[in-house]
CSV table of C-alpha atoms in Angstrom, one decimal:
chain,number,residue,atom,x,y,z
P,1,MET,CA,135.5,123.9,65.6
P,2,THR,CA,136.1,124.4,61.9
P,3,PRO,CA,133.1,125.4,59.5
P,4,CYS,CA,133.4,121.9,57.8
P,5,ARG,CA,133.3,120.1,61.0
P,6,ARG,CA,130.3,122.3,62.1
P,7,LYS,CA,128.4,121.5,59.0
P,8,GLY,CA,129.1,117.7,59.5
P,9,LEU,CA,127.9,118.0,63.0
P,10,TRP,CA,124.6,119.6,62.0
P,11,ALA,CA,124.1,117.0,59.2
P,12,ALA,CA,124.8,114.1,61.5
P,13,LEU,CA,122.5,115.3,64.4
P,14,THR,CA,119.8,116.3,62.0
P,15,ALA,CA,119.7,113.0,60.3
P,16,SER,CA,119.7,111.2,63.7
P,17,THR,CA,116.8,113.4,64.9
P,18,LEU,CA,114.8,112.6,61.8
P,19,LEU,CA,115.4,108.8,62.3
P,20,LEU,CA,114.5,109.1,66.0
P,21,GLY,CA,111.4,111.0,65.1
P,22,LEU,CA,110.3,108.2,62.8
P,23,ALA,CA,111.0,105.6,65.5
P,24,THR,CA,109.1,107.4,68.3
P,25,GLY,CA,106.3,109.2,66.4
P,26,CYS,CA,105.8,112.8,65.2
P,27,ALA,CA,104.4,113.8,68.5
P,28,ASP,CA,107.8,113.8,69.9
P,29,LEU,CA,109.7,115.1,66.8
P,30,GLY,CA,109.5,118.7,68.1
P,31,TYR,CA,111.0,117.6,71.5
P,32,LEU,CA,113.8,115.6,69.7
P,33,VAL,CA,114.6,118.6,67.5
P,34,GLN,CA,115.1,120.8,70.5
P,35,SER,CA,117.3,118.0,72.1
P,36,ALA,CA,119.5,117.7,69.1
P,37,SER,CA,119.8,121.4,68.4
P,38,GLY,CA,120.4,122.1,72.1
P,39,HIS,CA,123.3,119.6,72.2
P,40,VAL,CA,124.7,120.9,68.9
P,41,GLY,CA,124.8,124.3,70.6
P,42,VAL,CA,126.7,123.0,73.4
P,43,LEU,CA,129.2,121.3,71.1
P,44,TRP,CA,129.4,124.5,68.9
P,45,ALA,CA,130.4,126.5,71.8
P,46,SER,CA,133.2,124.2,73.0
P,47,ARG,CA,136.9,124.5,72.1
P,48,PRO,CA,139.8,122.0,73.1
P,49,VAL,CA,141.0,122.6,76.6
P,50,ASP,CA,144.6,123.0,75.1
P,51,ASP,CA,143.2,125.9,73.2
P,52,TRP,CA,141.9,127.6,76.2
P,53,LEU,CA,145.2,127.0,78.1
P,54,ALA,CA,147.2,128.5,75.2
P,55,ASP,CA,145.0,131.5,75.0
P,56,PRO,CA,146.5,134.4,77.1
P,57,ALA,CA,143.0,135.9,77.5
P,58,THR,CA,141.8,132.9,79.5
P,59,PRO,CA,141.3,134.1,83.1
P,60,ALA,CA,143.8,132.6,85.7
P,61,ALA,CA,141.0,131.0,87.8
P,62,LEU,CA,139.5,129.2,84.7
P,63,ARG,CA,142.9,128.2,83.7
P,64,GLU,CA,143.5,126.5,87.0
P,65,ARG,CA,140.1,124.7,86.8
P,66,LEU,CA,140.8,123.5,83.4
P,67,GLN,CA,144.2,122.1,84.3
P,68,LEU,CA,142.7,120.4,87.3
P,69,SER,CA,139.9,118.9,85.2
P,70,GLN,CA,142.6,117.3,82.9
P,71,ARG,CA,144.3,115.7,85.8
P,72,LEU,CA,141.1,114.4,87.0
P,73,ARG,CA,140.3,113.1,83.6
P,74,ASP,CA,143.5,111.2,83.3
P,75,PHE,CA,143.1,109.8,86.8
P,76,ALA,CA,139.6,108.6,85.9
P,77,THR,CA,141.0,106.5,83.1
P,78,THR,CA,144.2,105.2,84.7
P,79,GLU,CA,143.0,104.6,88.2
P,80,LEU,CA,139.1,104.2,88.1
P,81,GLY,CA,138.8,102.2,84.9
P,82,LEU,CA,136.6,104.8,83.2
P,83,PRO,CA,136.8,105.4,79.4
P,84,ASP,CA,139.6,107.1,77.6
P,85,ASN,CA,137.8,109.1,74.9
P,86,ALA,CA,137.0,112.6,73.8
P,87,SER,CA,134.7,113.5,76.6
P,88,TYR,CA,135.8,116.3,78.9
P,89,ARG,CA,138.7,117.3,76.7
P,90,ARG,CA,136.9,120.4,75.5
P,91,TYR,CA,135.3,123.3,77.4
P,92,ALA,CA,132.3,125.7,76.6
P,93,ASP,CA,130.9,128.7,78.4
P,94,LEU,CA,127.2,128.5,77.8
P,95,GLY,CA,126.5,131.8,79.5
P,96,ARG,CA,123.8,130.2,81.7
P,97,SER,CA,123.5,128.5,84.9
P,98,ALA,CA,122.5,125.0,83.8
P,99,VAL,CA,123.0,123.0,80.7
P,100,VAL,CA,119.5,121.6,80.8
P,101,TRP,CA,116.4,121.9,83.1
P,102,ASN,CA,114.7,118.5,83.8
P,103,VAL,CA,111.0,118.1,84.4
P,104,ALA,CA,109.7,115.2,86.6
P,105,ALA,CA,106.0,114.5,87.5
P,106,ALA,CA,103.9,112.1,89.4
P,107,PRO,CA,100.1,111.9,90.1
P,108,GLU,CA,98.6,113.6,93.1
P,109,PHE,CA,98.0,110.3,95.0
P,110,SER,CA,100.9,108.2,93.6
P,111,LEU,CA,104.7,108.2,94.1
P,112,THR,CA,105.1,106.5,90.6
P,113,LEU,CA,106.9,108.9,88.3
P,114,HIS,CA,105.5,109.8,85.0
P,115,THR,CA,108.0,108.4,82.3
P,116,TRP,CA,109.1,109.3,78.8
P,117,CYS,CA,110.6,106.7,76.5
P,118,PHE,CA,113.3,107.5,74.0
P,119,PRO,CA,115.7,105.4,71.7
P,120,VAL,CA,119.0,104.4,73.4
P,121,ALA,CA,118.1,106.0,76.8
P,122,GLY,CA,115.0,103.9,77.2
P,123,CYS,CA,112.2,105.0,79.6
P,124,VAL,CA,113.2,107.6,82.2
P,125,GLY,CA,111.3,109.5,84.8
P,126,TYR,CA,112.4,113.0,83.6
P,127,ARG,CA,112.4,115.1,80.5
P,128,GLY,CA,115.2,117.8,79.8
P,129,TYR,CA,114.9,121.1,78.1
P,130,TYR,CA,117.8,123.5,77.0
P,131,ARG,CA,115.7,126.5,78.0
P,132,GLU,CA,114.3,126.8,81.4
P,133,ALA,CA,111.1,128.6,80.0
P,134,ASP,CA,110.4,125.5,77.9
P,135,ALA,CA,110.8,123.2,81.0
P,136,GLN,CA,108.5,125.4,83.0
P,137,ALA,CA,105.9,125.4,80.1
P,138,HIS,CA,105.9,121.6,80.0
P,139,ALA,CA,105.5,121.4,83.7
P,140,GLU,CA,102.5,123.7,83.6
P,141,THR,CA,101.0,121.4,81.0
P,142,LEU,CA,101.5,118.5,83.2
P,143,ARG,CA,100.1,120.4,86.2
P,144,ALA,CA,97.0,121.1,84.2
P,145,GLN,CA,96.6,117.3,83.9
P,146,GLY,CA,96.5,116.9,87.7
P,147,LEU,CA,100.2,115.9,88.1
P,148,GLU,CA,102.6,117.2,90.7
P,149,THR,CA,105.7,118.5,89.0
P,150,THR,CA,109.3,119.6,89.7
P,151,VAL,CA,111.7,121.5,87.5
P,152,TYR,CA,115.3,121.4,88.5
P,153,PRO,CA,118.6,122.5,86.8
P,154,VAL,CA,121.1,120.1,85.6
P,155,PRO,CA,124.8,121.2,85.5
P,156,ALA,CA,125.9,118.1,83.3
P,157,TYR,CA,124.6,115.1,81.5
P,158,SER,CA,126.1,112.1,79.7
P,159,THR,CA,125.5,111.2,76.0
P,160,LEU,CA,126.6,107.7,77.1
P,161,GLY,CA,129.7,107.9,74.8
P,162,LYS,CA,127.5,107.7,71.7
P,163,LEU,CA,128.7,111.0,70.5
P,164,ASN,CA,132.5,110.9,71.1
P,165,ALA,CA,133.2,111.0,67.5
P,166,LEU,CA,131.6,114.4,67.4
P,167,GLY,CA,133.6,115.7,70.4
P,168,GLY,CA,132.0,113.9,73.3
P,169,ASP,CA,130.6,115.6,76.4
P,170,PRO,CA,132.4,118.9,77.1
P,171,LEU,CA,133.3,120.6,80.3
P,172,LEU,CA,131.0,123.5,80.9
P,173,ASN,CA,130.9,126.7,82.9
P,174,THR,CA,127.9,125.2,84.8
P,175,PHE,CA,130.1,123.1,86.9
P,176,ILE,CA,133.8,123.8,86.2
P,177,ARG,CA,134.1,126.2,89.3
P,178,ARG,CA,132.9,123.6,91.8
P,179,ASN,CA,135.4,122.8,94.6
P,180,GLU,CA,137.8,120.0,93.9
P,181,PRO,CA,136.0,117.0,95.4
P,182,ASP,CA,132.7,118.1,93.8
P,183,LEU,CA,134.2,118.6,90.5
P,184,ALA,CA,135.9,115.3,90.6
P,185,GLY,CA,132.6,113.5,91.6
P,186,LEU,CA,130.8,115.0,88.8
P,187,LEU,CA,133.2,113.9,86.2
P,188,PHE,CA,133.5,110.4,87.6
P,189,HIS,CA,129.7,110.1,87.8
P,190,GLU,CA,129.1,111.1,84.2
P,191,LEU,CA,131.9,109.0,82.9
P,192,ALA,CA,130.4,106.0,84.7
P,193,HIS,CA,127.4,106.2,82.6
P,194,GLN,CA,129.6,105.5,79.7
P,195,VAL,CA,130.7,102.3,81.1
P,196,VAL,CA,127.3,100.8,82.1
P,197,TYR,CA,123.9,101.9,81.2
P,198,VAL,CA,120.7,99.8,81.3
P,199,PRO,CA,117.9,101.5,79.1
P,200,GLY,CA,114.8,102.0,81.1
P,201,ASP,CA,116.4,101.3,84.6
P,202,THR,CA,117.2,104.8,86.0
P,203,THR,CA,117.5,103.5,89.5
P,204,PHE,CA,120.2,101.0,88.6
P,205,ASN,CA,122.1,103.5,86.4
P,206,GLU,CA,122.0,106.4,88.8
P,207,SER,CA,123.0,104.3,91.8
P,208,TYR,CA,125.9,102.8,90.1
P,209,ALA,CA,127.2,106.2,88.7
P,210,THR,CA,126.7,107.7,92.3
P,211,THR,CA,128.7,104.9,93.8
P,212,VAL,CA,131.6,105.4,91.3
P,213,GLU,CA,131.5,109.1,92.2
P,214,ARG,CA,131.8,108.6,95.9
P,215,LEU,CA,134.5,105.9,95.7
P,216,GLY,CA,136.4,107.7,93.1
P,217,VAL,CA,136.6,110.9,95.1
P,218,ARG,CA,138.1,109.1,98.0
P,219,ARG,CA,140.8,107.6,95.9
P,220,TRP,CA,141.5,110.9,94.1
P,221,MET,CA,142.0,112.7,97.4
P,222,GLN,CA,144.7,110.2,98.5
P,223,HIS,CA,146.3,110.3,95.1
P,224,ALA,CA,146.5,114.1,94.9
P,225,HIS,CA,146.8,115.2,98.5
P,226,GLY,CA,148.2,112.3,100.5
P,227,LEU,CA,146.6,110.0,103.1
P,228,GLN,CA,146.1,112.7,105.7
P,229,ALA,CA,144.1,114.7,103.3
P,230,ALA,CA,142.2,111.8,102.1
P,231,VAL,CA,141.3,110.8,105.8
P,232,ALA,CA,140.2,114.4,106.4
P,233,GLN,CA,138.1,114.4,103.2
P,234,GLN,CA,136.6,111.0,104.2
P,235,ALA,CA,135.8,112.3,107.7
P,236,LEU,CA,134.0,115.2,106.1
P,237,THR,CA,132.4,112.9,103.5
P,238,GLN,CA,131.1,110.7,106.4
P,239,GLN,CA,129.6,113.6,108.1
P,240,ILE,CA,127.9,114.6,104.8
P,241,GLU,CA,126.9,111.0,104.2
P,242,GLN,CA,125.4,110.8,107.8
P,243,ARG,CA,123.3,113.8,107.2
P,244,ARG,CA,122.3,112.4,103.7
P,245,GLN,CA,121.4,109.1,105.3
P,246,ASP,CA,119.4,110.9,108.0
P,247,TRP,CA,117.5,112.9,105.3
P,248,HIS,CA,117.0,109.8,103.2
P,249,GLN,CA,115.6,107.8,106.1
P,250,LEU,CA,113.2,110.7,106.9
P,251,LEU,CA,112.0,110.6,103.3
P,252,VAL,CA,111.7,106.8,103.3
P,253,ARG,CA,109.5,107.0,106.3
P,254,HIS,CA,107.4,109.7,104.6
P,255,ARG,CA,107.2,107.6,101.4
P,256,GLN,CA,106.0,104.7,103.4
P,257,ARG,CA,103.3,106.7,105.0
P,258,LEU,CA,102.1,108.2,101.7
P,259,GLU,CA,102.2,104.8,100.0
P,260,ALA,CA,100.0,103.4,102.8
P,261,LEU,CA,97.7,106.4,102.5
P,262,TYR,CA,97.4,106.2,98.7
P,263,ARG,CA,96.4,102.5,99.0
P,264,GLN,CA,93.3,103.5,101.2
P,265,PRO,CA,89.9,103.6,99.5
P,266,LEU,CA,89.4,107.3,100.5
P,267,ARG,CA,87.7,110.1,98.6
P,268,ALA,CA,90.0,112.9,97.2
P,269,PRO,CA,89.2,115.5,100.0
P,270,ALA,CA,89.9,113.1,102.8
P,271,MET,CA,93.0,111.9,101.0
P,272,ARG,CA,94.3,115.5,100.7
P,273,ALA,CA,93.5,116.2,104.4
P,274,GLU,CA,95.5,113.2,105.5
P,275,LYS,CA,98.3,114.1,103.1
P,276,THR,CA,98.6,117.5,104.7
P,277,ARG,CA,98.7,116.0,108.2
P,278,LEU,CA,101.6,113.8,107.0
P,279,ILE,CA,103.6,116.8,105.5
P,280,VAL,CA,103.2,118.6,109.0
P,281,LEU,CA,104.5,115.5,110.7
P,282,LEU,CA,107.4,115.4,108.2
P,283,ARG,CA,108.3,119.0,109.0
P,284,ASP,CA,108.3,118.3,112.7
P,285,GLU,CA,110.6,115.3,112.3
P,286,TYR,CA,112.9,117.5,110.1
P,287,ALA,CA,113.1,120.1,112.7
P,288,GLN,CA,114.3,117.5,115.2
P,289,LEU,CA,117.0,116.4,112.6
P,290,GLN,CA,118.2,119.9,112.4
P,291,GLN,CA,118.7,120.0,116.0
P,292,ARG,CA,120.9,116.9,115.9
P,293,TRP,CA,122.9,118.5,113.0
P,294,GLY,CA,123.5,121.6,114.9
P,295,GLY,CA,121.2,123.8,112.9
P,296,TYR,CA,122.4,122.7,109.4
P,297,THR,CA,120.0,124.0,106.8
P,298,GLY,CA,121.3,122.4,103.7
P,299,TYR,CA,118.0,120.4,103.0
P,300,ASP,CA,115.6,123.4,103.7
P,301,ALA,CA,115.1,124.1,99.9
P,302,SER,CA,114.5,120.4,99.3
P,303,LEU,CA,111.9,120.2,102.0
P,304,ASN,CA,110.1,123.3,100.5
P,305,ARG,CA,110.0,121.6,97.1
P,306,LEU,CA,108.9,118.2,98.3
P,307,ASN,CA,106.0,116.6,96.5
P,308,ASN,CA,105.3,113.3,94.9
P,309,ALA,CA,107.6,114.0,91.9
P,310,THR,CA,110.6,115.0,94.0
P,311,LEU,CA,110.0,112.0,96.3
P,312,GLY,CA,110.1,109.7,93.2
P,313,MET,CA,113.3,111.3,92.0
P,314,GLN,CA,115.0,111.0,95.5
P,315,ALA,CA,114.5,107.2,95.5
P,316,THR,CA,115.8,106.9,92.0
P,317,TYR,CA,119.3,108.3,92.6
P,318,THR,CA,120.2,106.5,95.9
P,319,GLN,CA,118.4,103.3,96.3
P,320,HIS,CA,121.1,100.9,95.4
P,321,VAL,CA,124.2,102.7,96.5
P,322,GLY,CA,124.8,100.6,99.5
P,323,ALA,CA,124.5,97.5,97.4
P,324,PHE,CA,127.1,98.7,94.9
P,325,GLU,CA,129.4,99.8,97.7
P,326,HIS,CA,129.4,96.3,99.1
P,327,LEU,CA,129.9,94.8,95.7
P,328,PHE,CA,133.0,97.0,95.3
P,329,GLN,CA,134.4,95.6,98.6
P,330,GLN,CA,133.7,92.1,97.3
P,331,GLN,CA,135.9,92.8,94.2
P,332,GLY,CA,138.9,93.8,96.5
P,333,GLN,CA,138.3,97.5,95.8
P,334,ASP,CA,139.4,97.0,92.3
P,335,PHE,CA,137.5,99.3,89.9
P,336,THR,CA,138.2,97.2,86.8
P,337,GLN,CA,136.7,94.1,88.4
P,338,PHE,CA,133.9,96.2,89.9
P,339,HIS,CA,132.9,97.5,86.4
P,340,THR,CA,133.0,94.0,85.1
P,341,ARG,CA,130.7,92.6,87.7
P,342,VAL,CA,128.3,95.6,87.2
P,343,ARG,CA,128.2,94.8,83.5
P,344,GLU,CA,127.3,91.3,84.3
P,345,LEU,CA,124.5,92.5,86.5
P,346,ALA,CA,123.3,94.7,83.8
P,347,GLN,CA,122.7,91.7,81.5
P,348,LEU,CA,120.4,90.1,84.0
P,349,PRO,CA,116.6,90.3,83.7
P,350,SER,CA,115.2,93.3,85.7
P,351,ILE,CA,113.7,91.1,88.5
P,352,GLU,CA,116.8,89.0,88.9
P,353,ARG,CA,119.0,92.2,89.0
P,354,SER,CA,116.9,93.7,91.7
P,355,ARG,CA,117.0,90.5,93.8
P,356,VAL,CA,120.9,90.4,93.6
P,357,LEU,CA,121.1,94.0,94.6
P,358,GLU,CA,118.7,93.6,97.6
P,359,GLN,CA,120.9,90.7,98.7
P,360,LEU,CA,124.0,92.8,98.4
P,361,ALA,CA,122.4,95.6,100.4
P,362,SER,CA,121.4,93.3,103.2
P,363,LEU,CA,125.0,92.2,103.6
P,364,ARG,CA,126.5,95.8,103.7
P,365,PRO,CA,127.6,97.0,107.2
P,366,ALA,CA,125.9,100.0,108.7
P,367,LEU,CA,127.4,103.3,107.9
P,368,GLY,CA,130.6,103.8,109.9
P,369,ALA,CA,130.9,100.2,110.9
P,370,SER,CA,133.4,99.4,108.2
P,371,VAL,CA,135.1,102.2,106.3
P,372,ALA,CA,136.9,101.5,103.0
P,373,GLN,CA,140.6,102.6,103.0
P,374,PRO,CA,140.9,105.8,101.0
């Protein structure tokens, strides 16, 4: 990045931050400044992938990952109907394990996430910080208000295509060394946010992007490695999906029990005691799942972090995936038509959009009953 370009970048984002501060109130100006300066830091550290590939000092392992990323990036445009723009054509090593740390929170006796509202993104159930210490400090402030909180690392995020003129979203060290299917899925997921994004409807946005991620990886594996590899990857994916579905169903049962509890006219001590009993029941049911999985421990950490905030986030990311997968089948497994139909859904009022998705979910076959061709 040249000095002139860097000055222009600072000027553009500083002006944008001041305007956003006026729109949202001075109370949020400090947060917006850290958001803008944090993203500037990410872009400042980035260089075109071609420069990294031409540099003899670039390690061989990183070179291979960057070459793969560009093949994935091209495939996303030509085969998945995702945008052809500046995003993921640059790379940055941030020298840390996450690009941001998100904070989510919910009341002690409710599963409704605390929300923050911003221009463009709308109202969302999380708030991101470029320094983990800042995220932890904000979480502590929320805990002091009686909220249950979670702080979790985020390897990548989307600027929704709004900053492509400034270089777009770069590849980062926080995810570039993931295995091939995971790297592909992450890129497809984040690019999907640039296709359709409904301000204030996190569940819709994340479910749609997750669907593009899963379907896109299946198609990539066949394209890059042939049908046999795609079938093998799909079999592995189905095993992963079955465990994910088992875990999700466990959480749904726990959510339903907690929601029923929180509706009861109980005093706080009695409510806490019953909540503790339900957590013990959850752990017993999880132990039974682990036996069925052959001792798989991949969800242990999630179980240990479980609270009202993490339960709220869990529902956000997966609730409509089944509906979107069925919609993809209805469009003849054509990504361009699929994106068009999702854009149409995005234009509907929230209540009507939810009704259509619920109807689509009710029509979807059970997992394993009908497997899309890779």
